[in-house]
Amino acid sequence: MCNIKVKNISKRFDDKLVLDNISFEIKERDIFGLIGPNGAGKSTLISIITGLLKANNGEVEIGGYSIKDEPLKAKELLGLVPQEIALMEQLSAYDNLEYFGAFYGLKGKVLKERIQEALEVTGLTDRKKEKVTKFSGGMKRRLNLAVAIMHRPKLLIMDEPTVGVDPQSRNYIFEFVKKINKENNTTVIYTSHYMEEVENLCNSIFILDLGKEIASGTKSSIKSMTSIHGSIKLTLEDPSEEFILRVKELEGVKDSFIKEEIINIFIDEGRFNLEDLLMLSMREKKKIKNLNVEEASLEEVFLSLTGKKLRD
Ligand SMILES: Nc1ncnc2c1ncn2[C@@H]1O[C@H](COP(=O)(O)OP(=O)(O)O)[C@@H](O)[C@H]1O
Ligand SMILES: [Mg+2]
């Protein structure tokens, strides 16, 4: 069991309120995306969830254990990949894993097995004898990830794991997250200021800006909070003005016109239902040659909710 409850968390540094009454719940086995621009309060929130930092207000529960009242039981369930890489630079990858594994209380045969497993899933087996100083940024990230999963945590928390990472390691990290979530039922909290990463990876999303909740929910429920548009391009064997009129009558369609044989449809994603369009084509006996749906991105959602871009 590893669901997470964050209840009314507030945090001040001196007089500055950096987290303002933040609440959410994460279901077991979810991949939860925490997004927001730099300075939003993501790392502060992660530190509070993992018990590294105390909140001024509110509570956190991990798998039913309060991080305040039963910190050891709660911490046993979690693995953290911090934003700042924490490794022993002068040791080899293998020795780092041995060191941190012992820190988690692993020893003997189990320790050896877990080191091997962690090296394999992060693709570092071939490089295990090399000193960390020789590693690229992406490899260091992967090793940091290997460290965080040695004790097979039920909850894996990753704070901006792809910053400064080459594309190959980046893909490795994505695939790894999907795999560990599916095969080990690991609940994941994934923090990023790259909207498109979170969009591809996460089931539920929480958007934070200047310590405040901007939006939370599934991707589609967040999108339905705004009136931003998606668009559809539809090619029919035999299009007609009559058909366009029918399309315009569908729920959630803002506008539709035909241009160079392609029917362009602008939609309000929260209200539009693709099935309605398919049913209409069938009823009108129009054969579909091509259909292309372009969703509005979370980046656009953030812009529409805050008036700001997520990145400069
Ligand atoms: N130890 C600290 N002392 C004072 N201010 C801090 C400290 N840590 C973070 N902050 C401030 O809190 C805010 C949120 O920071 P952070 O949680 O690191 O944001 P993010 O991870 O989203 O970039 C920022 O304004 C930052 O300057
Ligand atoms: Mg941060």
mmCIF file of C-alpha atoms and ligand atoms in Angstrom:
data_model
loop_
_atom_site.group_PDB
_atom_site.id
_atom_site.type_symbol
_atom_site.label_atom_id
_atom_site.label_comp_id
_atom_site.label_asym_id
_atom_site.label_seq_id
_atom_site.Cartn_x
_atom_site.Cartn_y
_atom_site.Cartn_z
ATOM 1 C CA MET A 1 0.000 0.000 0.000
ATOM 2 C CA CYS A 2 1.497 3.304 -0.919
ATOM 3 C CA ASN A 3 -0.932 6.101 -1.360
ATOM 4 C CA ILE A 4 0.151 9.587 -0.352
ATOM 5 C CA LYS A 5 -1.818 12.300 1.360
ATOM 6 C CA VAL A 6 -0.618 15.882 1.492
ATOM 7 C CA LYS A 7 -2.887 17.998 3.657
ATOM 8 C CA ASN A 8 -2.813 21.782 3.983
ATOM 9 C CA ILE A 9 0.948 22.146 3.754
ATOM 10 C CA SER A 10 2.311 25.650 4.228
ATOM 11 C CA LYS A 11 5.950 26.649 4.475
ATOM 12 C CA ARG A 12 7.658 29.938 5.179
ATOM 13 C CA PHE A 13 11.317 30.837 4.814
ATOM 14 C CA ASP A 14 11.722 33.844 7.094
ATOM 15 C CA ASP A 15 8.786 35.993 6.115
ATOM 16 C CA LYS A 16 8.312 34.555 2.681
ATOM 17 C CA LEU A 17 5.466 32.117 2.112
ATOM 18 C CA VAL A 18 6.824 29.555 -0.360
ATOM 19 C CA LEU A 19 4.047 26.954 -0.026
ATOM 20 C CA ASP A 20 0.517 28.151 0.543
ATOM 21 C CA ASN A 21 -1.920 25.545 1.864
ATOM 22 C CA ILE A 22 -1.120 22.744 -0.588
ATOM 23 C CA SER A 23 -3.273 19.596 -0.561
ATOM 24 C CA PHE A 24 -3.508 16.568 -2.811
ATOM 25 C CA GLU A 25 -3.800 12.803 -2.727
ATOM 26 C CA ILE A 26 -1.927 10.295 -4.819
ATOM 27 C CA LYS A 27 -3.381 6.880 -5.454
ATOM 28 C CA GLU A 28 -1.294 3.784 -5.106
ATOM 29 C CA ARG A 29 0.561 2.957 -8.360
ATOM 30 C CA ASP A 30 -0.075 6.368 -9.852
ATOM 31 C CA ILE A 31 2.564 8.346 -11.736
ATOM 32 C CA PHE A 32 2.004 11.800 -10.320
ATOM 33 C CA GLY A 33 3.481 14.846 -12.044
ATOM 34 C CA LEU A 34 4.382 17.907 -10.014
ATOM 35 C CA ILE A 35 5.052 20.775 -12.386
ATOM 36 C CA GLY A 36 5.819 24.437 -12.114
ATOM 37 C CA PRO A 37 8.447 26.959 -13.163
ATOM 38 C CA ASN A 38 11.716 27.440 -11.286
ATOM 39 C CA GLY A 39 11.075 28.791 -7.803
ATOM 40 C CA ALA A 40 7.499 27.447 -7.676
ATOM 41 C CA GLY A 41 8.243 25.456 -4.517
ATOM 42 C CA LYS A 42 8.546 21.944 -5.971
ATOM 43 C CA SER A 43 11.790 20.967 -4.218
ATOM 44 C CA THR A 44 10.599 22.477 -0.943
ATOM 45 C CA LEU A 45 7.446 20.385 -1.154
ATOM 46 C CA ILE A 46 9.472 17.249 -1.951
ATOM 47 C CA SER A 47 11.683 17.914 1.075
ATOM 48 C CA ILE A 48 8.604 18.183 3.270
ATOM 49 C CA ILE A 49 7.052 15.004 1.853
ATOM 50 C CA THR A 50 10.295 13.095 2.478
ATOM 51 C CA GLY A 51 10.704 14.482 5.994
ATOM 52 C CA LEU A 52 13.922 16.401 5.262
ATOM 53 C CA LEU A 53 12.229 19.677 6.049
ATOM 54 C CA LYS A 54 9.443 20.564 8.492
ATOM 55 C CA ALA A 55 6.341 22.384 7.318
ATOM 56 C CA ASN A 56 4.896 25.275 9.311
ATOM 57 C CA ASN A 57 1.489 23.794 8.831
ATOM 58 C CA GLY A 58 -0.175 20.647 7.560
ATOM 59 C CA GLU A 59 0.470 16.934 7.383
ATOM 60 C CA VAL A 60 1.908 14.302 5.091
ATOM 61 C CA GLU A 61 1.012 10.623 5.123
ATOM 62 C CA ILE A 62 2.879 7.963 3.170
ATOM 63 C CA GLY A 63 1.218 4.555 2.957
ATOM 64 C CA GLY A 64 -0.804 5.438 6.048
ATOM 65 C CA TYR A 65 2.207 6.595 8.109
ATOM 66 C CA SER A 66 2.539 10.195 9.179
ATOM 67 C CA ILE A 67 5.960 11.554 8.223
ATOM 68 C CA LYS A 68 5.897 13.556 11.470
ATOM 69 C CA ASP A 69 4.782 10.862 13.909
ATOM 70 C CA GLU A 70 6.203 7.709 12.342
ATOM 71 C CA PRO A 71 9.082 8.972 10.217
ATOM 72 C CA LEU A 72 11.026 5.711 10.126
ATOM 73 C CA LYS A 73 8.098 3.652 8.867
ATOM 74 C CA ALA A 74 7.210 6.311 6.296
ATOM 75 C CA LYS A 75 10.805 6.698 5.093
ATOM 76 C CA GLU A 76 11.240 2.960 4.670
ATOM 77 C CA LEU A 77 8.658 3.154 1.876
ATOM 78 C CA LEU A 78 10.354 5.861 -0.143
ATOM 79 C CA GLY A 79 13.280 6.357 -2.444
ATOM 80 C CA LEU A 80 14.390 9.865 -3.377
ATOM 81 C CA VAL A 81 16.271 11.078 -6.427
ATOM 82 C CA PRO A 82 17.168 14.594 -5.295
ATOM 83 C CA GLN A 83 17.576 17.539 -7.639
ATOM 84 C CA GLU A 84 21.220 17.898 -6.566
ATOM 85 C CA ILE A 85 23.145 14.750 -7.416
ATOM 86 C CA ALA A 86 24.469 13.060 -4.277
ATOM 87 C CA LEU A 87 27.265 10.596 -5.050
ATOM 88 C CA MET A 88 30.810 9.824 -3.925
ATOM 89 C CA GLU A 89 32.776 11.142 -6.878
ATOM 90 C CA GLN A 90 35.994 9.315 -6.061
ATOM 91 C CA LEU A 91 34.340 5.893 -5.822
ATOM 92 C CA SER A 92 33.281 3.628 -8.677
ATOM 93 C CA ALA A 93 29.606 3.161 -9.557
ATOM 94 C CA TYR A 94 29.690 -0.255 -7.907
ATOM 95 C CA ASP A 95 31.263 1.066 -4.714
ATOM 96 C CA ASN A 96 28.724 3.873 -4.536
ATOM 97 C CA LEU A 97 25.917 1.337 -4.681
ATOM 98 C CA GLU A 98 27.614 -0.797 -2.059
ATOM 99 C CA TYR A 99 28.010 2.211 0.219
ATOM 100 C CA PHE A 100 24.446 3.447 -0.112
ATOM 101 C CA GLY A 101 23.039 -0.088 -0.015
ATOM 102 C CA ALA A 102 24.717 -0.634 3.356
ATOM 103 C CA PHE A 103 23.215 2.677 4.427
ATOM 104 C CA TYR A 104 19.769 1.200 3.684
ATOM 105 C CA GLY A 105 20.673 -1.809 5.820
ATOM 106 C CA LEU A 106 21.309 -4.228 2.935
ATOM 107 C CA LYS A 107 24.171 -6.701 3.253
ATOM 108 C CA GLY A 108 25.701 -9.959 2.021
ATOM 109 C CA LYS A 109 24.058 -11.798 -0.822
ATOM 110 C CA VAL A 110 21.013 -9.535 -0.932
ATOM 111 C CA LEU A 111 23.222 -6.457 -1.237
ATOM 112 C CA LYS A 112 25.115 -8.031 -4.174
ATOM 113 C CA GLU A 113 21.865 -8.943 -5.930
ATOM 114 C CA ARG A 114 20.383 -5.509 -5.476
ATOM 115 C CA ILE A 115 23.539 -3.828 -6.793
ATOM 116 C CA GLN A 116 23.367 -5.970 -9.902
ATOM 117 C CA GLU A 117 19.674 -5.271 -10.353
ATOM 118 C CA ALA A 118 20.104 -1.511 -9.916
ATOM 119 C CA LEU A 119 22.998 -1.458 -12.422
ATOM 120 C CA GLU A 120 20.974 -3.418 -14.944
ATOM 121 C CA VAL A 121 17.793 -1.363 -14.878
ATOM 122 C CA THR A 122 19.735 1.863 -15.205
ATOM 123 C CA GLY A 123 21.978 0.509 -17.961
ATOM 124 C CA LEU A 124 25.242 0.966 -16.064
ATOM 125 C CA THR A 125 26.453 -2.622 -15.747
ATOM 126 C CA ASP A 126 29.261 -2.102 -18.289
ATOM 127 C CA ARG A 127 30.507 0.971 -16.487
ATOM 128 C CA LYS A 128 30.279 -0.276 -12.917
ATOM 129 C CA LYS A 129 34.046 -0.204 -12.263
ATOM 130 C CA GLU A 130 34.562 3.371 -13.439
ATOM 131 C CA LYS A 131 34.930 6.257 -11.056
ATOM 132 C CA VAL A 132 31.973 8.617 -10.937
ATOM 133 C CA THR A 133 34.232 11.598 -11.781
ATOM 134 C CA LYS A 134 34.468 10.166 -15.299
ATOM 135 C CA PHE A 135 30.690 9.954 -15.744
ATOM 136 C CA SER A 136 28.615 12.322 -17.877
ATOM 137 C CA GLY A 137 25.749 14.250 -16.270
ATOM 138 C CA GLY A 138 23.254 11.727 -17.626
ATOM 139 C CA MET A 139 25.177 8.760 -16.254
ATOM 140 C CA LYS A 140 25.425 10.392 -12.841
ATOM 141 C CA ARG A 141 21.677 10.881 -12.866
ATOM 142 C CA ARG A 142 21.165 7.235 -13.715
ATOM 143 C CA LEU A 143 23.474 6.171 -10.914
ATOM 144 C CA ASN A 144 21.615 8.437 -8.515
ATOM 145 C CA LEU A 145 18.461 6.692 -9.641
ATOM 146 C CA ALA A 146 20.059 3.287 -9.093
ATOM 147 C CA VAL A 147 20.904 4.337 -5.540
ATOM 148 C CA ALA A 148 17.314 5.407 -4.886
ATOM 149 C CA ILE A 149 15.802 2.068 -5.896
ATOM 150 C CA MET A 150 18.149 -0.393 -4.186
ATOM 151 C CA HIS A 151 15.815 -1.022 -1.278
ATOM 152 C CA ARG A 152 12.876 -1.433 -3.724
ATOM 153 C CA PRO A 153 10.852 1.501 -2.444
ATOM 154 C CA LYS A 154 7.076 1.511 -2.819
ATOM 155 C CA LEU A 155 7.241 5.223 -3.583
ATOM 156 C CA LEU A 156 9.871 6.752 -5.854
ATOM 157 C CA ILE A 157 10.265 10.521 -5.786
ATOM 158 C CA MET A 158 12.249 12.165 -8.565
ATOM 159 C CA ASP A 159 13.070 15.855 -8.458
ATOM 160 C CA GLU A 160 13.812 17.178 -11.967
ATOM 161 C CA PRO A 161 15.637 13.989 -12.988
ATOM 162 C CA THR A 162 16.232 15.084 -16.579
ATOM 163 C CA VAL A 163 17.889 18.459 -16.046
ATOM 164 C CA GLY A 164 21.329 18.457 -17.659
ATOM 165 C CA VAL A 165 20.815 14.994 -19.078
ATOM 166 C CA ASP A 166 21.653 13.846 -22.624
ATOM 167 C CA PRO A 167 18.724 12.591 -24.772
ATOM 168 C CA GLN A 168 19.778 8.950 -24.492
ATOM 169 C CA SER A 169 19.844 8.955 -20.697
ATOM 170 C CA ARG A 170 16.633 10.931 -20.732
ATOM 171 C CA ASN A 171 14.840 8.203 -22.657
ATOM 172 C CA TYR A 172 16.381 5.657 -20.347
ATOM 173 C CA ILE A 173 14.906 7.464 -17.375
ATOM 174 C CA PHE A 174 11.414 7.621 -18.960
ATOM 175 C CA GLU A 175 11.432 3.944 -19.845
ATOM 176 C CA PHE A 176 12.709 3.113 -16.397
ATOM 177 C CA VAL A 177 9.909 5.045 -14.684
ATOM 178 C CA LYS A 178 7.260 3.314 -16.796
ATOM 179 C CA LYS A 179 8.806 -0.077 -16.144
ATOM 180 C CA ILE A 180 9.227 0.194 -12.387
ATOM 181 C CA ASN A 181 5.686 1.555 -12.122
ATOM 182 C CA LYS A 182 4.209 -1.290 -14.127
ATOM 183 C CA GLU A 183 6.283 -4.209 -12.950
ATOM 184 C CA ASN A 184 6.901 -3.331 -9.308
ATOM 185 C CA ASN A 185 3.707 -1.338 -8.723
ATOM 186 C CA THR A 186 5.831 1.573 -7.590
ATOM 187 C CA THR A 187 4.023 4.841 -6.984
ATOM 188 C CA VAL A 188 5.987 7.675 -8.588
ATOM 189 C CA ILE A 189 6.172 11.405 -7.947
ATOM 190 C CA TYR A 190 7.854 13.069 -10.908
ATOM 191 C CA THR A 191 8.845 16.705 -10.687
ATOM 192 C CA SER A 192 9.707 18.774 -13.705
ATOM 193 C CA HIS A 193 9.488 22.172 -15.322
ATOM 194 C CA TYR A 194 9.188 20.470 -18.709
ATOM 195 C CA MET A 195 5.460 20.182 -19.373
ATOM 196 C CA GLU A 196 5.795 17.776 -22.270
ATOM 197 C CA GLU A 197 7.640 15.215 -20.127
ATOM 198 C CA VAL A 198 4.905 15.221 -17.548
ATOM 199 C CA GLU A 199 2.276 15.104 -20.245
ATOM 200 C CA ASN A 200 3.710 11.892 -21.655
ATOM 201 C CA LEU A 201 4.513 10.172 -18.397
ATOM 202 C CA CYS A 202 1.973 11.113 -15.761
ATOM 203 C CA ASN A 203 -1.601 10.089 -15.076
ATOM 204 C CA SER A 204 -2.376 12.872 -12.659
ATOM 205 C CA ILE A 205 -0.856 16.289 -12.529
ATOM 206 C CA PHE A 206 -0.485 19.100 -10.023
ATOM 207 C CA ILE A 207 0.535 22.537 -11.256
ATOM 208 C CA LEU A 208 2.303 24.779 -8.757
ATOM 209 C CA ASP A 209 3.256 28.430 -9.217
ATOM 210 C CA LEU A 210 4.727 30.733 -6.553
ATOM 211 C CA GLY A 211 3.725 28.255 -3.853
ATOM 212 C CA LYS A 212 0.087 28.095 -4.894
ATOM 213 C CA GLU A 213 -2.005 25.425 -6.576
ATOM 214 C CA ILE A 214 -2.872 26.504 -10.107
ATOM 215 C CA ALA A 215 -4.612 23.315 -11.164
ATOM 216 C CA SER A 216 -4.735 19.624 -10.357
ATOM 217 C CA GLY A 217 -6.330 16.505 -11.757
ATOM 218 C CA THR A 218 -6.000 14.416 -14.886
ATOM 219 C CA LYS A 219 -4.630 15.980 -18.030
ATOM 220 C CA SER A 220 -8.067 16.263 -19.566
ATOM 221 C CA SER A 221 -9.725 17.645 -16.441
ATOM 222 C CA ILE A 222 -7.025 20.330 -16.227
ATOM 223 C CA LYS A 223 -7.481 21.161 -19.880
ATOM 224 C CA SER A 224 -11.205 21.503 -19.434
ATOM 225 C CA MET A 225 -10.572 24.315 -16.898
ATOM 226 C CA THR A 226 -9.524 26.557 -19.740
ATOM 227 C CA SER A 227 -11.092 27.447 -23.034
ATOM 228 C CA ILE A 228 -7.959 26.745 -25.035
ATOM 229 C CA HIS A 229 -8.449 25.043 -28.323
ATOM 230 C CA GLY A 230 -7.385 21.822 -29.839
ATOM 231 C CA SER A 231 -7.809 21.221 -33.537
ATOM 232 C CA ILE A 232 -8.771 18.400 -35.829
ATOM 233 C CA LYS A 233 -7.950 17.923 -39.463
ATOM 234 C CA LEU A 234 -10.309 15.601 -41.277
ATOM 235 C CA THR A 235 -10.131 14.422 -44.867
ATOM 236 C CA LEU A 236 -13.224 12.825 -46.389
ATOM 237 C CA GLU A 237 -13.636 11.070 -49.686
ATOM 238 C CA ASP A 238 -16.560 13.295 -50.507
ATOM 239 C CA PRO A 239 -16.795 16.414 -48.289
ATOM 240 C CA SER A 240 -19.714 18.812 -48.551
ATOM 241 C CA GLU A 241 -20.836 22.173 -47.145
ATOM 242 C CA GLU A 242 -23.826 20.356 -45.700
ATOM 243 C CA PHE A 243 -21.485 18.142 -43.667
ATOM 244 C CA ILE A 244 -19.539 21.160 -42.342
ATOM 245 C CA LEU A 245 -22.811 22.636 -41.085
ATOM 246 C CA ARG A 246 -23.526 19.412 -39.186
ATOM 247 C CA VAL A 247 -20.003 19.437 -37.697
ATOM 248 C CA LYS A 248 -20.534 22.974 -36.431
ATOM 249 C CA GLU A 249 -23.601 21.780 -34.538
ATOM 250 C CA LEU A 250 -21.602 19.200 -32.527
ATOM 251 C CA GLU A 251 -20.996 19.818 -28.819
ATOM 252 C CA GLY A 252 -17.670 21.580 -28.178
ATOM 253 C CA VAL A 253 -17.007 22.639 -31.788
ATOM 254 C CA LYS A 254 -15.962 26.296 -31.980
ATOM 255 C CA ASP A 255 -15.557 26.575 -35.701
ATOM 256 C CA SER A 256 -15.143 24.498 -38.807
ATOM 257 C CA PHE A 257 -14.235 25.218 -42.422
ATOM 258 C CA ILE A 258 -12.860 23.455 -45.422
ATOM 259 C CA LYS A 259 -9.538 24.410 -46.941
ATOM 260 C CA GLU A 260 -7.709 22.563 -49.714
ATOM 261 C CA GLU A 261 -10.016 19.567 -49.316
ATOM 262 C CA ILE A 262 -9.218 19.299 -45.594
ATOM 263 C CA ILE A 263 -11.912 19.970 -43.015
ATOM 264 C CA ASN A 264 -10.467 22.022 -40.145
ATOM 265 C CA ILE A 265 -12.332 21.754 -36.847
ATOM 266 C CA PHE A 266 -11.491 23.894 -33.802
ATOM 267 C CA ILE A 267 -12.642 22.403 -30.543
ATOM 268 C CA ASP A 268 -12.999 23.091 -26.869
ATOM 269 C CA GLU A 269 -11.275 19.937 -25.594
ATOM 270 C CA GLY A 270 -13.228 19.825 -22.373
ATOM 271 C CA ARG A 271 -16.573 19.519 -24.162
ATOM 272 C CA PHE A 272 -15.801 17.917 -27.503
ATOM 273 C CA ASN A 273 -16.201 14.198 -27.951
ATOM 274 C CA LEU A 274 -14.421 12.572 -30.891
ATOM 275 C CA GLU A 275 -17.024 9.830 -31.007
ATOM 276 C CA ASP A 276 -19.673 12.387 -31.985
ATOM 277 C CA LEU A 277 -17.668 13.265 -35.069
ATOM 278 C CA LEU A 278 -17.125 9.623 -36.027
ATOM 279 C CA MET A 279 -20.807 8.843 -35.570
ATOM 280 C CA LEU A 280 -21.763 11.819 -37.718
ATOM 281 C CA SER A 281 -19.433 10.670 -40.520
ATOM 282 C CA MET A 282 -20.993 7.211 -40.380
ATOM 283 C CA ARG A 283 -24.545 8.498 -40.353
ATOM 284 C CA GLU A 284 -23.841 10.766 -43.324
ATOM 285 C CA LYS A 285 -22.053 7.864 -45.056
ATOM 286 C CA LYS A 286 -18.837 9.847 -45.439
ATOM 287 C CA LYS A 287 -15.728 7.756 -45.765
ATOM 288 C CA ILE A 288 -12.790 9.039 -43.685
ATOM 289 C CA LYS A 289 -9.483 9.142 -45.547
ATOM 290 C CA ASN A 290 -7.467 10.799 -42.819
ATOM 291 C CA LEU A 291 -8.018 12.114 -39.308
ATOM 292 C CA ASN A 292 -5.527 14.060 -37.232
ATOM 293 C CA VAL A 293 -6.185 15.336 -33.715
ATOM 294 C CA GLU A 294 -3.895 17.980 -32.266
ATOM 295 C CA GLU A 295 -4.378 18.432 -28.559
ATOM 296 C CA ALA A 296 -3.583 21.673 -26.817
ATOM 297 C CA SER A 297 -0.395 21.184 -24.788
ATOM 298 C CA LEU A 298 -0.069 21.627 -21.023
ATOM 299 C CA GLU A 299 2.334 24.444 -21.826
ATOM 300 C CA GLU A 300 -0.571 26.309 -23.426
ATOM 301 C CA VAL A 301 -2.803 25.448 -20.470
ATOM 302 C CA PHE A 302 -0.263 26.936 -18.060
ATOM 303 C CA LEU A 303 -0.006 30.054 -20.182
ATOM 304 C CA SER A 304 -3.752 30.431 -20.253
ATOM 305 C CA LEU A 305 -4.121 29.914 -16.465
ATOM 306 C CA THR A 306 -1.263 32.150 -15.312
ATOM 307 C CA GLY A 307 -0.552 34.449 -18.226
ATOM 308 C CA LYS A 308 3.051 33.264 -18.005
ATOM 309 C CA LYS A 309 5.306 30.944 -19.896
ATOM 310 C CA LEU A 310 6.649 27.969 -17.964
ATOM 311 C CA ARG A 311 10.163 28.529 -19.194
ATOM 312 C CA ASP A 312 11.962 31.671 -20.282
HETATM 313 N N1 LIG B 1 16.581 27.155 2.396
HETATM 314 C C1 LIG B 1 15.916 28.203 1.869
HETATM 315 N N2 LIG B 1 15.930 29.418 2.477
HETATM 316 C C2 LIG B 1 15.247 30.450 1.959
HETATM 317 N N3 LIG B 1 14.512 30.398 0.824
HETATM 318 C C3 LIG B 1 14.461 29.218 0.171
HETATM 319 C C4 LIG B 1 15.162 28.060 0.649
HETATM 320 N N4 LIG B 1 14.927 27.035 -0.197
HETATM 321 C C5 LIG B 1 14.127 27.535 -1.170
HETATM 322 N N5 LIG B 1 13.827 28.829 -0.957
HETATM 323 C C6 LIG B 1 12.952 29.680 -1.779
HETATM 324 O O1 LIG B 1 11.707 29.031 -1.866
HETATM 325 C C7 LIG B 1 11.149 29.177 -3.159
HETATM 326 C C8 LIG B 1 10.860 27.821 -3.768
HETATM 327 O O2 LIG B 1 12.080 27.167 -4.067
HETATM 328 P P1 LIG B 1 12.149 25.664 -4.594
HETATM 329 O O3 LIG B 1 11.329 24.805 -3.705
HETATM 330 O O4 LIG B 1 13.575 25.309 -4.753
HETATM 331 O O5 LIG B 1 11.442 25.796 -6.020
HETATM 332 P P2 LIG B 1 11.501 24.816 -7.303
HETATM 333 O O6 LIG B 1 12.053 23.519 -6.851
HETATM 334 O O7 LIG B 1 10.101 24.743 -7.794
HETATM 335 O O8 LIG B 1 12.377 25.501 -8.308
HETATM 336 C C9 LIG B 1 12.113 30.008 -3.973
HETATM 337 O O9 LIG B 1 11.700 31.353 -3.920
HETATM 338 C C10 LIG B 1 13.428 29.812 -3.211
HETATM 339 O O10 LIG B 1 14.248 30.939 -3.376
HETATM 340 MG MG MG B 2 13.626 22.396 -7.546
#
